[in-house]
Coordinates of C-alpha atoms in Angstrom, one line a residue:
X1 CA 0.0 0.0 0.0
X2 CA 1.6 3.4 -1.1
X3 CA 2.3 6.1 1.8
X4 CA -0.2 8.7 0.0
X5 CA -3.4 5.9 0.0
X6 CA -2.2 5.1 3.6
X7 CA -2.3 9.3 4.1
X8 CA -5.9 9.6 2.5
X9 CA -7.4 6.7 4.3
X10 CA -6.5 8.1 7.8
X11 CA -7.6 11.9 6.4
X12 CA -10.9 10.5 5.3
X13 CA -11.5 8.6 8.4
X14 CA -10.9 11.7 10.8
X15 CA -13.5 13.4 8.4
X16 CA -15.8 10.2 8.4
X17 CA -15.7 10.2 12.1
X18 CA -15.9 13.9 13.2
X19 CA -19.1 14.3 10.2
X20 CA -21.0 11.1 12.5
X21 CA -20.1 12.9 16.0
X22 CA -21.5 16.1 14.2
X23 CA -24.4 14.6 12.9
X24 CA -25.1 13.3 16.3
X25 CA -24.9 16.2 18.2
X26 CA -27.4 17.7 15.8
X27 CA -29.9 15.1 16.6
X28 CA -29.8 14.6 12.9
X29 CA -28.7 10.7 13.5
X30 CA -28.7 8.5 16.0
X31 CA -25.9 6.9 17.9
X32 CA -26.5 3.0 17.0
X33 CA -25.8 4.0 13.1
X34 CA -22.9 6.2 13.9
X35 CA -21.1 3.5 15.9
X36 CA -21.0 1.2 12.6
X37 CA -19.5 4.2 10.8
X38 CA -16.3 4.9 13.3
X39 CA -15.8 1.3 14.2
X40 CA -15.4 1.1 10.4
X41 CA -12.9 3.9 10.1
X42 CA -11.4 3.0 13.1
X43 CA -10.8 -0.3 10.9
X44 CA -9.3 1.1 8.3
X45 CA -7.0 3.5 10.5
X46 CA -5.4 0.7 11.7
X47 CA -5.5 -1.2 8.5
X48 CA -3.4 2.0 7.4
X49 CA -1.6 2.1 10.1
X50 CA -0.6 -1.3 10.0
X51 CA -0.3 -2.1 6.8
X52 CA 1.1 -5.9 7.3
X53 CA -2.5 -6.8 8.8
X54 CA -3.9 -6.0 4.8
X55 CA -0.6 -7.4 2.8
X56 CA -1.4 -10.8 5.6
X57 CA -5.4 -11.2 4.5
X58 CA -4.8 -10.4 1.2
X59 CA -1.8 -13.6 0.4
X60 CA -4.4 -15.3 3.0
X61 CA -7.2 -15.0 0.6
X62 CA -5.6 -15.0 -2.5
X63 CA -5.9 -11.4 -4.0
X64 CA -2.8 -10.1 -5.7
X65 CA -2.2 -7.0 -3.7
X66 CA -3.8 -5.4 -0.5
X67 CA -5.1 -2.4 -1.8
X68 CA -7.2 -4.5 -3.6
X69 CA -8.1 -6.1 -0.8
X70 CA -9.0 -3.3 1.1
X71 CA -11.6 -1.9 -1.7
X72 CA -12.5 -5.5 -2.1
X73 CA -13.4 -5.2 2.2
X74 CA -15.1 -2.1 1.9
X75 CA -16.9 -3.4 -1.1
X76 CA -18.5 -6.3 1.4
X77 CA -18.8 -4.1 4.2
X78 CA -21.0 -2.0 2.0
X79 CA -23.1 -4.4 0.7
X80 CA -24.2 -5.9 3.9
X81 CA -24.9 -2.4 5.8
X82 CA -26.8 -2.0 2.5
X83 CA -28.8 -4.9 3.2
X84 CA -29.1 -4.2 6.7
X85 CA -30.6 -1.0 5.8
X86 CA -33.0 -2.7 3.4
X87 CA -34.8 -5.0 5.9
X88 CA -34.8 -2.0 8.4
X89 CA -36.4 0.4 5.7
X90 CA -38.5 -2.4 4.7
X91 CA -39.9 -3.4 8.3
X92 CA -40.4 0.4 8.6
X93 CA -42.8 1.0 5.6
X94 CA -44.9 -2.3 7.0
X95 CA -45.3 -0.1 10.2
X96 CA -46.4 2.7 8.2
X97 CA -48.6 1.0 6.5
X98 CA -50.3 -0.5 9.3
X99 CA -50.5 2.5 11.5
X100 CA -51.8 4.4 8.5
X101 CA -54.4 1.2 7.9
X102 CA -55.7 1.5 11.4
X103 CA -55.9 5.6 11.1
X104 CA -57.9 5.4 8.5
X105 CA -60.3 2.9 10.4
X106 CA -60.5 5.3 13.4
X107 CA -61.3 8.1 11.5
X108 CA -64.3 6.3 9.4
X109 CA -65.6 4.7 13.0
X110 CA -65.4 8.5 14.3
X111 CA -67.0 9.9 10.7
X112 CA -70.0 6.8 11.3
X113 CA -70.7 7.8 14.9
X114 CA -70.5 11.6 14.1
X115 CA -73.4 10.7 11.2
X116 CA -75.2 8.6 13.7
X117 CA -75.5 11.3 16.7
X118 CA -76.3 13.5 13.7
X119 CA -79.5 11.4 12.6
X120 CA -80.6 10.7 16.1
X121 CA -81.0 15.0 16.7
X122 CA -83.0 15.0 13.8

């Protein structure tokens, strides 16, 4: 891994880190998603830092150089939290839908009996 990829990584993983605490103390996200996004660029701060720990995993697995294996990583890392995001959106728009469903039956049982006290003053 060349010195200036080492260089960027750590740079982008201060900014990845100090943009999560900021969004946090805005109340603009909450602290169980930040945590997945320092632990991963406290990851790849030490995989930067120690760049043996990338050359090791990537003879281990079989790919030709470690900066490939560290976009290869990232790669997998992304896809999953993707995923996980997926069946969390997903699981979301069922509640919606059900809270919505049962909104909509409130407000045509309070429409009926409005209708119903109306015809019994007439």
């Amino acid at each position: 891994m060349t010195t200036i990829l080492r260089i960027v990584l750590i740079i982008v993983c201060f900014l990845t880190c100090y943009y999560a605490l900021y969004k946090i103390r805005k109340s603009q996200m909450q602290i169980e998603d930040s945590i997945f996004w320092i632990l991963f660029s406290i990851i790849l701060v030490i995989i930067s830092i120690i760049p043996d720990i990338a050359y090791f995993l990537a003879n281990l697995l079989g790919i030709g150089s470690p900066v490939n294996f560290v976009f290869l990583a990232m790669i997998f890392i992304m896809i999953f939290k993707i995923f996980s995001m997926s069946i969390k959106i997903s699981q979301l728009e069922y509640k919606i839908r059900n809270l919505v469903q049962q909104i909509a039956i409130k407000n045509h049982e309070l429409e009926s009996e409005k209708l119903e006290n109306k015809n019994e003053k007439i």
